[in-house]
PDB file of C-alpha atoms in Angstrom:
ATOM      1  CA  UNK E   1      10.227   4.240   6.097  1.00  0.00           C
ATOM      2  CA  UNK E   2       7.997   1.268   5.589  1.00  0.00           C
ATOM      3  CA  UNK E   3       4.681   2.767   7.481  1.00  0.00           C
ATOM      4  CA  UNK E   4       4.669   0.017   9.551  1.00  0.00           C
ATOM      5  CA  UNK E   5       4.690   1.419  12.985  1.00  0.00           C
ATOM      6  CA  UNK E   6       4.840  -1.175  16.320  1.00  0.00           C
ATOM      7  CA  UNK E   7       4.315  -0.532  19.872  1.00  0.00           C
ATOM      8  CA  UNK E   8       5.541  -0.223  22.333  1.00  0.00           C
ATOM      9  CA  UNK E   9       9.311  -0.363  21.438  1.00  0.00           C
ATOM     10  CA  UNK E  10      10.692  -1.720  24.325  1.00  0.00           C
ATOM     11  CA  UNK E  11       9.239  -3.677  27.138  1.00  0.00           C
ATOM     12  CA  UNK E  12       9.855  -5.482  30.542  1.00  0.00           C
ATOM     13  CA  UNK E  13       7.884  -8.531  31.928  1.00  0.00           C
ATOM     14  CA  UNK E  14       8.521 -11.270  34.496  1.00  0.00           C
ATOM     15  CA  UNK E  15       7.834 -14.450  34.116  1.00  0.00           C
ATOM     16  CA  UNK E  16       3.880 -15.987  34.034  1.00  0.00           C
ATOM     17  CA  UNK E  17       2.946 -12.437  32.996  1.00  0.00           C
ATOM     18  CA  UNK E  18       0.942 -11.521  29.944  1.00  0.00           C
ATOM     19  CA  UNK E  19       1.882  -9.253  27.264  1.00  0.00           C
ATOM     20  CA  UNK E  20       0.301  -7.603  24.276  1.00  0.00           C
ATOM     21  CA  UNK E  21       2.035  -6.061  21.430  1.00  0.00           C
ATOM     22  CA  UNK E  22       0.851  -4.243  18.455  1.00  0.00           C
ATOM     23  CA  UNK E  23       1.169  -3.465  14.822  1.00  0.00           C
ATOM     24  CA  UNK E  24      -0.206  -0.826  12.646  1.00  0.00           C
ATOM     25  CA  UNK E  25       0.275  -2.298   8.845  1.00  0.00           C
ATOM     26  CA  UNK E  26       1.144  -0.188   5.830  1.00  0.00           C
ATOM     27  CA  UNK E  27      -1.624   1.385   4.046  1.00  0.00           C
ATOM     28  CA  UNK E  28      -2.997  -1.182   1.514  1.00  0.00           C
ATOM     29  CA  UNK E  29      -1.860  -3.767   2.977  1.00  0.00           C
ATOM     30  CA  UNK E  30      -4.109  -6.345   4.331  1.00  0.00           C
ATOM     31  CA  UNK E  31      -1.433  -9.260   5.380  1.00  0.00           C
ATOM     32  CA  UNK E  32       0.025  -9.022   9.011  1.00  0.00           C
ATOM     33  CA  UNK E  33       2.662 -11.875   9.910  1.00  0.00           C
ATOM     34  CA  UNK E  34       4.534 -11.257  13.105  1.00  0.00           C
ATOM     35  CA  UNK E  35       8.152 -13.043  14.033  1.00  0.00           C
ATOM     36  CA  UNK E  36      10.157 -13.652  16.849  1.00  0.00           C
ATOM     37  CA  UNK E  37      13.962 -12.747  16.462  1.00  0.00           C
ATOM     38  CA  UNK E  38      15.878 -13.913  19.309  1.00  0.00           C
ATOM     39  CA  UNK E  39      19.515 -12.657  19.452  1.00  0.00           C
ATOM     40  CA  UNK E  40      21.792 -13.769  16.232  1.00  0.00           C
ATOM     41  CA  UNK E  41      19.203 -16.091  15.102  1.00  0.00           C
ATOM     42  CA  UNK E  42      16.658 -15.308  12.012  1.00  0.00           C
ATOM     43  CA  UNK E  43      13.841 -13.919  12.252  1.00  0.00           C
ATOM     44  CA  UNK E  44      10.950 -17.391  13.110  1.00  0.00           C
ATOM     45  CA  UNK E  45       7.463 -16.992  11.916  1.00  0.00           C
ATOM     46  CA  UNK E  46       4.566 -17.347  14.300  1.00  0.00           C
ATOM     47  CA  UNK E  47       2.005 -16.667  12.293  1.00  0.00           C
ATOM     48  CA  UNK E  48      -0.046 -14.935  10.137  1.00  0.00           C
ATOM     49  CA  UNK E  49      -3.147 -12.809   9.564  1.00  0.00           C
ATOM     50  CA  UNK E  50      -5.008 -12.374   6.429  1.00  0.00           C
ATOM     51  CA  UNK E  51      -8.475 -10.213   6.101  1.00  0.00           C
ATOM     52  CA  UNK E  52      -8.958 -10.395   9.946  1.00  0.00           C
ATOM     53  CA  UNK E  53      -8.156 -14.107   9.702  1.00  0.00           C
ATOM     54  CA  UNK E  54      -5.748 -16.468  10.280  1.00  0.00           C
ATOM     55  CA  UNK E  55      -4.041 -18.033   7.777  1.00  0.00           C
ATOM     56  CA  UNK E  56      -1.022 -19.584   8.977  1.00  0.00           C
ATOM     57  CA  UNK E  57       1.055 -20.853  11.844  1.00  0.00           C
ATOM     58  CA  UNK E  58       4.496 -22.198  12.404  1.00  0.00           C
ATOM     59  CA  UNK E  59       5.935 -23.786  15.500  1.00  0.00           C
ATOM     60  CA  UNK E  60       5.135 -21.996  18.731  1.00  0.00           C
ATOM     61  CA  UNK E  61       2.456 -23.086  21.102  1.00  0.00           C
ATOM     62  CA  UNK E  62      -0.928 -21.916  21.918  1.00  0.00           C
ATOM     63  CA  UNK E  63      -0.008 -19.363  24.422  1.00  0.00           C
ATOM     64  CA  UNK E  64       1.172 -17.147  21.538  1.00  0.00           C
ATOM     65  CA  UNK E  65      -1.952 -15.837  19.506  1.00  0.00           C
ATOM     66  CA  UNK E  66      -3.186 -12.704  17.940  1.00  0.00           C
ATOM     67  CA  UNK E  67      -5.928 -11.219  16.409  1.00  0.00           C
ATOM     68  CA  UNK E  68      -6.353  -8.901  13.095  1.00  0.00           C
ATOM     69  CA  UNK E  69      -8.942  -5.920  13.371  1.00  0.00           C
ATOM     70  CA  UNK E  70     -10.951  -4.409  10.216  1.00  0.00           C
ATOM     71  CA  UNK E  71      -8.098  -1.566   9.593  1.00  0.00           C
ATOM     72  CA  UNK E  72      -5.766  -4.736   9.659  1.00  0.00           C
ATOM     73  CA  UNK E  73      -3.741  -3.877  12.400  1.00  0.00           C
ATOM     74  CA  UNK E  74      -2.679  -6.547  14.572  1.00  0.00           C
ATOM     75  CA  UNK E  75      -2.141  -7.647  18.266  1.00  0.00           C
ATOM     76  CA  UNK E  76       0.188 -10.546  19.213  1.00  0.00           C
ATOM     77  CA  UNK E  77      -0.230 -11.955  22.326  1.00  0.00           C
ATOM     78  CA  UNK E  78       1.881 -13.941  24.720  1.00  0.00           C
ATOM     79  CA  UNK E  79       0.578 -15.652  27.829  1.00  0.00           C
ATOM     80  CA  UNK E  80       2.388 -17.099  30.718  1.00  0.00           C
ATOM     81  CA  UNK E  81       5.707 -15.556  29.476  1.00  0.00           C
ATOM     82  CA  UNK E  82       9.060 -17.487  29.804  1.00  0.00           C
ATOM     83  CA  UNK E  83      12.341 -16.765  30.222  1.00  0.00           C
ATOM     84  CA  UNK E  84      12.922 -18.017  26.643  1.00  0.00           C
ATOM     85  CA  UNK E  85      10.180 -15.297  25.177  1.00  0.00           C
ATOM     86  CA  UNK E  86      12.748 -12.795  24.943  1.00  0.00           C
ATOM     87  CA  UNK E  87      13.255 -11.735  21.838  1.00  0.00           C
ATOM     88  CA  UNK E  88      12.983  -8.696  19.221  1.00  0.00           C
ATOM     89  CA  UNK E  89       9.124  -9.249  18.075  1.00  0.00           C
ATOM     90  CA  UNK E  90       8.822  -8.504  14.655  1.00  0.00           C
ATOM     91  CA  UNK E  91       5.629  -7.196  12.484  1.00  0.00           C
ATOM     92  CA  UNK E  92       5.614  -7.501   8.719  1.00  0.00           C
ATOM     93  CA  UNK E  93       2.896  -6.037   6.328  1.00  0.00           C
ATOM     94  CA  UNK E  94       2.523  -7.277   2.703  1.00  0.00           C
ATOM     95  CA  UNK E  95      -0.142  -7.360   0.315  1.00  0.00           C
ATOM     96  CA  UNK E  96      -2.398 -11.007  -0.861  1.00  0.00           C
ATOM     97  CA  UNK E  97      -1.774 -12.996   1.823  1.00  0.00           C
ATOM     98  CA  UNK E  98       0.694 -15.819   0.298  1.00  0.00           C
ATOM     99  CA  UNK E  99       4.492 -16.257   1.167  1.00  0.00           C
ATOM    100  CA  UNK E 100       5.884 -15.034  -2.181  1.00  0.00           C
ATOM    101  CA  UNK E 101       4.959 -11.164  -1.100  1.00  0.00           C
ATOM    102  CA  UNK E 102       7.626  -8.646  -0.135  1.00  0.00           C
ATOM    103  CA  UNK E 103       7.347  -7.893   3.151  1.00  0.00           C
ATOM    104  CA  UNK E 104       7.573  -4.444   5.191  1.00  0.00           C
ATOM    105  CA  UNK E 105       8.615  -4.958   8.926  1.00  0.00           C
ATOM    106  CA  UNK E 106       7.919  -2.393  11.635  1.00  0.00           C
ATOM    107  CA  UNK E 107      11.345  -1.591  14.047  1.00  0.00           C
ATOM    108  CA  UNK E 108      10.118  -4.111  16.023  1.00  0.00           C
ATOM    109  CA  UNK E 109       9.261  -4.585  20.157  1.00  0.00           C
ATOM    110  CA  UNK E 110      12.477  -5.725  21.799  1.00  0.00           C
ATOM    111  CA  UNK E 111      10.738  -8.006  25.183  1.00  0.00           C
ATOM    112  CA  UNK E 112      12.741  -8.770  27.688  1.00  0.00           C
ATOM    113  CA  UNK E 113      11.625 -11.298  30.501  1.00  0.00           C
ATOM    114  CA  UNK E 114      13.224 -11.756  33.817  1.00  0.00           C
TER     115      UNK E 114
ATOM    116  CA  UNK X   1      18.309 -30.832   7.318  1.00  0.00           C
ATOM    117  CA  UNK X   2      17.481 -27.025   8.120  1.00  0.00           C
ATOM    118  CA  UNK X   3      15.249 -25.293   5.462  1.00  0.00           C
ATOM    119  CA  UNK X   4      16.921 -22.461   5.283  1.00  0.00           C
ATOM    120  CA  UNK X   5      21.001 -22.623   5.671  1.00  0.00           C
ATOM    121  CA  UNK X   6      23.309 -20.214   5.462  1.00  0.00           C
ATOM    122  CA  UNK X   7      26.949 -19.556   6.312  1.00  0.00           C
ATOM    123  CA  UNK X   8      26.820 -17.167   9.416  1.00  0.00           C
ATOM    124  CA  UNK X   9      30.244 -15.786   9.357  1.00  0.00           C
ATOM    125  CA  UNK X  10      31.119 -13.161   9.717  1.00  0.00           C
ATOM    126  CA  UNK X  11      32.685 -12.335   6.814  1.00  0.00           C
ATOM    127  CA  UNK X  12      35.815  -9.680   7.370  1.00  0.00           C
ATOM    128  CA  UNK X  13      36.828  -8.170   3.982  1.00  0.00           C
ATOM    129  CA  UNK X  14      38.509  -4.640   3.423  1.00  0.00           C
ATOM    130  CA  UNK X  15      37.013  -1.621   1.350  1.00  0.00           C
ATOM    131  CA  UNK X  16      36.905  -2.025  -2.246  1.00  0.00           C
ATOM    132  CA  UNK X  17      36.636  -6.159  -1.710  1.00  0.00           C
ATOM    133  CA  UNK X  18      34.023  -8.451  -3.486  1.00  0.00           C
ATOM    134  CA  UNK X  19      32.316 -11.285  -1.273  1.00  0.00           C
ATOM    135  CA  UNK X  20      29.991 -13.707  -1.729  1.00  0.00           C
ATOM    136  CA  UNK X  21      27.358 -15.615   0.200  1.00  0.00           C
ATOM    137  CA  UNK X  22      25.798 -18.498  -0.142  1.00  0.00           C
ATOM    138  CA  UNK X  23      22.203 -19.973   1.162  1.00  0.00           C
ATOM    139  CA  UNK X  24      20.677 -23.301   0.474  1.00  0.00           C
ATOM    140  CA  UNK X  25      16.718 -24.321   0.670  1.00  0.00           C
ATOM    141  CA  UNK X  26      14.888 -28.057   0.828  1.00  0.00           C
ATOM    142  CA  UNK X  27      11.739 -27.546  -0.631  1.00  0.00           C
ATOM    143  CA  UNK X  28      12.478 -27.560  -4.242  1.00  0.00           C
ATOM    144  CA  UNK X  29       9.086 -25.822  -4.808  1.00  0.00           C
ATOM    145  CA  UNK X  30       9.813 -22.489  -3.731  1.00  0.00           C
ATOM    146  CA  UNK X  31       9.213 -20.000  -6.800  1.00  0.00           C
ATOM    147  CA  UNK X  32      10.690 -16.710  -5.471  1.00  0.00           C
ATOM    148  CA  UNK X  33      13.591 -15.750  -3.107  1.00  0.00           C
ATOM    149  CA  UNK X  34      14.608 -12.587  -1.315  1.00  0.00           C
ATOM    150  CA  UNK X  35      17.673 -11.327   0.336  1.00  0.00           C
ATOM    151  CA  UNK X  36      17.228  -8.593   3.298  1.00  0.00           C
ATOM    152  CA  UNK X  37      19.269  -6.651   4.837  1.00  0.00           C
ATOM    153  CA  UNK X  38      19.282  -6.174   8.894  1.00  0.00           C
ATOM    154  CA  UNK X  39      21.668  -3.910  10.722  1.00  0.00           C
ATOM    155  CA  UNK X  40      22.036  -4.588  14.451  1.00  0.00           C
ATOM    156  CA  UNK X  41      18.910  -4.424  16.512  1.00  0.00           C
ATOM    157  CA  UNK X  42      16.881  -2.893  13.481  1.00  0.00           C
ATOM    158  CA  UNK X  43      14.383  -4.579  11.544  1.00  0.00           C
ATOM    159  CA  UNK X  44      15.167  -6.555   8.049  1.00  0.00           C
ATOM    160  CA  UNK X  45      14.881  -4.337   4.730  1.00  0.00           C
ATOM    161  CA  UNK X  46      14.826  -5.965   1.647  1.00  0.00           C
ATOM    162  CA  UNK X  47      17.801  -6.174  -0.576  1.00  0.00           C
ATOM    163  CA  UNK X  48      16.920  -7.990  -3.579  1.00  0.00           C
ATOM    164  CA  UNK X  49      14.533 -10.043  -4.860  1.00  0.00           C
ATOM    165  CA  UNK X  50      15.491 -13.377  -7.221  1.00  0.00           C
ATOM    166  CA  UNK X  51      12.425 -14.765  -9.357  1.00  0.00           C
ATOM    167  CA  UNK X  52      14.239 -16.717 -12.311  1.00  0.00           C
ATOM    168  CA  UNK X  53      17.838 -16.883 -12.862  1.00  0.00           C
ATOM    169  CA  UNK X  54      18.992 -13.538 -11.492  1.00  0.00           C
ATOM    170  CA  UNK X  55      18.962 -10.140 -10.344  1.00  0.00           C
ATOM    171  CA  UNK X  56      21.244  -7.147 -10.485  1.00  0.00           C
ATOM    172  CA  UNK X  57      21.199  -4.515  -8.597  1.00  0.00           C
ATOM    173  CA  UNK X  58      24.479  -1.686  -8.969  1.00  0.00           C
ATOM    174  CA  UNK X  59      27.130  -3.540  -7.133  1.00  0.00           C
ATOM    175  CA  UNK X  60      24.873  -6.350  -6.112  1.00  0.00           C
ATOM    176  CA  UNK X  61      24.029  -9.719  -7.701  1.00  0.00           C
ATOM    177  CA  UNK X  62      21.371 -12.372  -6.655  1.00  0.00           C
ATOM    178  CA  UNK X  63      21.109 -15.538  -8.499  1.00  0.00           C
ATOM    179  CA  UNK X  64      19.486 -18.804  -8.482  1.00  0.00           C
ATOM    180  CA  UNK X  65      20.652 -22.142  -9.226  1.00  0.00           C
ATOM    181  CA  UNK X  66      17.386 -24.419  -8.926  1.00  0.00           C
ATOM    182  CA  UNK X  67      19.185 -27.600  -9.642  1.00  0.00           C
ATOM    183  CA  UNK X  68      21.105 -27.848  -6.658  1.00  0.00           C
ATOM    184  CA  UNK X  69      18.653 -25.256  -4.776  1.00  0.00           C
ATOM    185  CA  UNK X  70      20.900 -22.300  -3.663  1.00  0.00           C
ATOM    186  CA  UNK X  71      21.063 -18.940  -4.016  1.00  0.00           C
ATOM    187  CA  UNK X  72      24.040 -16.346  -3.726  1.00  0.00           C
ATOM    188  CA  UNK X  73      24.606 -12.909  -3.026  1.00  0.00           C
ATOM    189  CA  UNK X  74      27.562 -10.711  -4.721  1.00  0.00           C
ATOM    190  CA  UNK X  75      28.716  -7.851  -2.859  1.00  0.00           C
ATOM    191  CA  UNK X  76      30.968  -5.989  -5.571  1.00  0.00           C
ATOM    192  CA  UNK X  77      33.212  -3.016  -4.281  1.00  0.00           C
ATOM    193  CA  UNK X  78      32.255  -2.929  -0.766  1.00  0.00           C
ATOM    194  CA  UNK X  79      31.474  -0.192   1.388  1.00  0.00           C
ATOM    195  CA  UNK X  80      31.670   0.808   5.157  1.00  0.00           C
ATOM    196  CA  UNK X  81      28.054   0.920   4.978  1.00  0.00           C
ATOM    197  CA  UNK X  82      27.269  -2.800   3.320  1.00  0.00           C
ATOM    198  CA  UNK X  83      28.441  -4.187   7.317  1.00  0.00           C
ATOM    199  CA  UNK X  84      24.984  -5.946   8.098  1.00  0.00           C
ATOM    200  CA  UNK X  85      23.589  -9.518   8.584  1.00  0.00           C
ATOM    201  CA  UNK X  86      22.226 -10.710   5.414  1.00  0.00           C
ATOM    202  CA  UNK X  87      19.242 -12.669   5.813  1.00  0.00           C
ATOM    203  CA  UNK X  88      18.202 -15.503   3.083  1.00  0.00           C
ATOM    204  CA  UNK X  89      14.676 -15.771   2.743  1.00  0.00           C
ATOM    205  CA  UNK X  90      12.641 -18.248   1.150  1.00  0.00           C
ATOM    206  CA  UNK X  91       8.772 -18.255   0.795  1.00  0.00           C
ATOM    207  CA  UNK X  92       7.800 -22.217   1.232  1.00  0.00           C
ATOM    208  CA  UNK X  93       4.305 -21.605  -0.763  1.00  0.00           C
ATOM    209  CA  UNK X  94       1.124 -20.979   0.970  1.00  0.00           C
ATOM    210  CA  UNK X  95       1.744 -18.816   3.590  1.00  0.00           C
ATOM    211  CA  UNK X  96       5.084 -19.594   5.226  1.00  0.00           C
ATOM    212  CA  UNK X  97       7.988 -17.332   4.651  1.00  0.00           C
ATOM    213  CA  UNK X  98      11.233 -18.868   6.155  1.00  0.00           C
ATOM    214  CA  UNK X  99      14.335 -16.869   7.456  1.00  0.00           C
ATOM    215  CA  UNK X 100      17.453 -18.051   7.248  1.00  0.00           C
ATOM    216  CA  UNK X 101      19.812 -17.198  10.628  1.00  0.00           C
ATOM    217  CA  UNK X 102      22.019 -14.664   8.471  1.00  0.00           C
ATOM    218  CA  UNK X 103      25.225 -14.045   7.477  1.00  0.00           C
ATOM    219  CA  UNK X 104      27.575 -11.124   8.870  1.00  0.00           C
ATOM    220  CA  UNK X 105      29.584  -8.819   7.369  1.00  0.00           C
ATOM    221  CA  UNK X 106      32.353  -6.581   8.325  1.00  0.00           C
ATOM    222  CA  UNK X 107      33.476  -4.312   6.078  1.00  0.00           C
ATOM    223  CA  UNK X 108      36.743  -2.529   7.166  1.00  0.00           C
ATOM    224  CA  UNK X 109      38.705   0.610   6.130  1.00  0.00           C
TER     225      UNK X 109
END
């Protein structure tokens, strides 16, 4: 097991709803990225947290953010949800916040919107 | 041009077969590469990692070719259990990590 734990596991929203997911890192590590998986793509980095701060973003808009808390566990949030938000949400933990660093995913939150 | 490309298969290949994948990048800056494993619906677990030339691992090889910027995986022997979407990975420097959409395998008896 990779101590990264994720909640909740599986979840239901319709659309224009607002959901929060979660992400408890390993121990040590103080890098959070989270990804969206949607099915047989790759995994597609949304961004990244780094001491409480973030460090990095790829290509999804504003209504997807997320904060980093002192024990460096994360929240990703997702505003006005769309059809096209569902997806198997992915958390990764790593240590140094730069790409270059194994990562450790959590199982993931599978979120399905109808 | 994608920055991460890679065959997606799937691959069918009997017991005791070797296979090989292939995965190419862009940004000819990249230092390090990994290859994870992901079985269906479960999250990616890393394979191998490839820092220079190579990296061998029992029954699996990983190596880099910088010049024409790909990297391969060599399954050796193959097991039941190696069936799984391979996932190229390829850290573009900074902070960005970059997935690659995977490559299946079927391993069959």
């Amino acid at each position: 097991e990779t101590g990264v734990t994720q909640s909740p596991t599986h979840l239901i929203k319709t659309r224009g709803q607002q959901v929060t997911l979660r992400c408890s890192s390993q121990s040590g590590h103080n890098t959070v990225s989270w990804y969206q998986q949607a099915l047989g793509q790759g995994p597609q980095f949304i961004f990244q947290y780094y001491r409480e701060e973030e460090n990095g973003r790829g290509n999804f808009p504003p209504r997807f953010s997320g904060l980093q808390f002192p024990n460096y566990s994360s929240e990703l949030n997702v505003n006005a949800l769309e059809l096209d938000d569902s997806a198997l949400y992915l958390c990764a933990s790593s240590l140094g916040g730069t790409a270059g660093e194994k990562l450790f995913f959590g199982s993931g939150t599978q979120l399905s919107v109808l | 041009r994608k920055e991460v490309e890679q065959d997606p298969g799937p691959f069918n290949v009997p017991e005791g077969a070797t296979v090989a994948f292939n995965c190419t990048y862009s940004n000819s800056a990249s230092q390090s590469f990994f290859w994870y494993r992901q079985d269906c619906r479960k999250e990616p677990k890393l394979l191998m990692s490839v820092y220079s030339s190579g990296n061998e691992d029992g029954r699996f090889t990983a190596q880099l070719n910088r010049a024409s910027q790909y990297i391969s995986l060599l399954i050796r022997d193959s097991k039941l259990s190696d069936s799984a979407t391979y996932l190229c990975v390829v850290p573009t420097g900074g902070f960005k990590t970059i997935f690659g959409a995977g490559t299946r395998l079927f391993v069959k008896a």
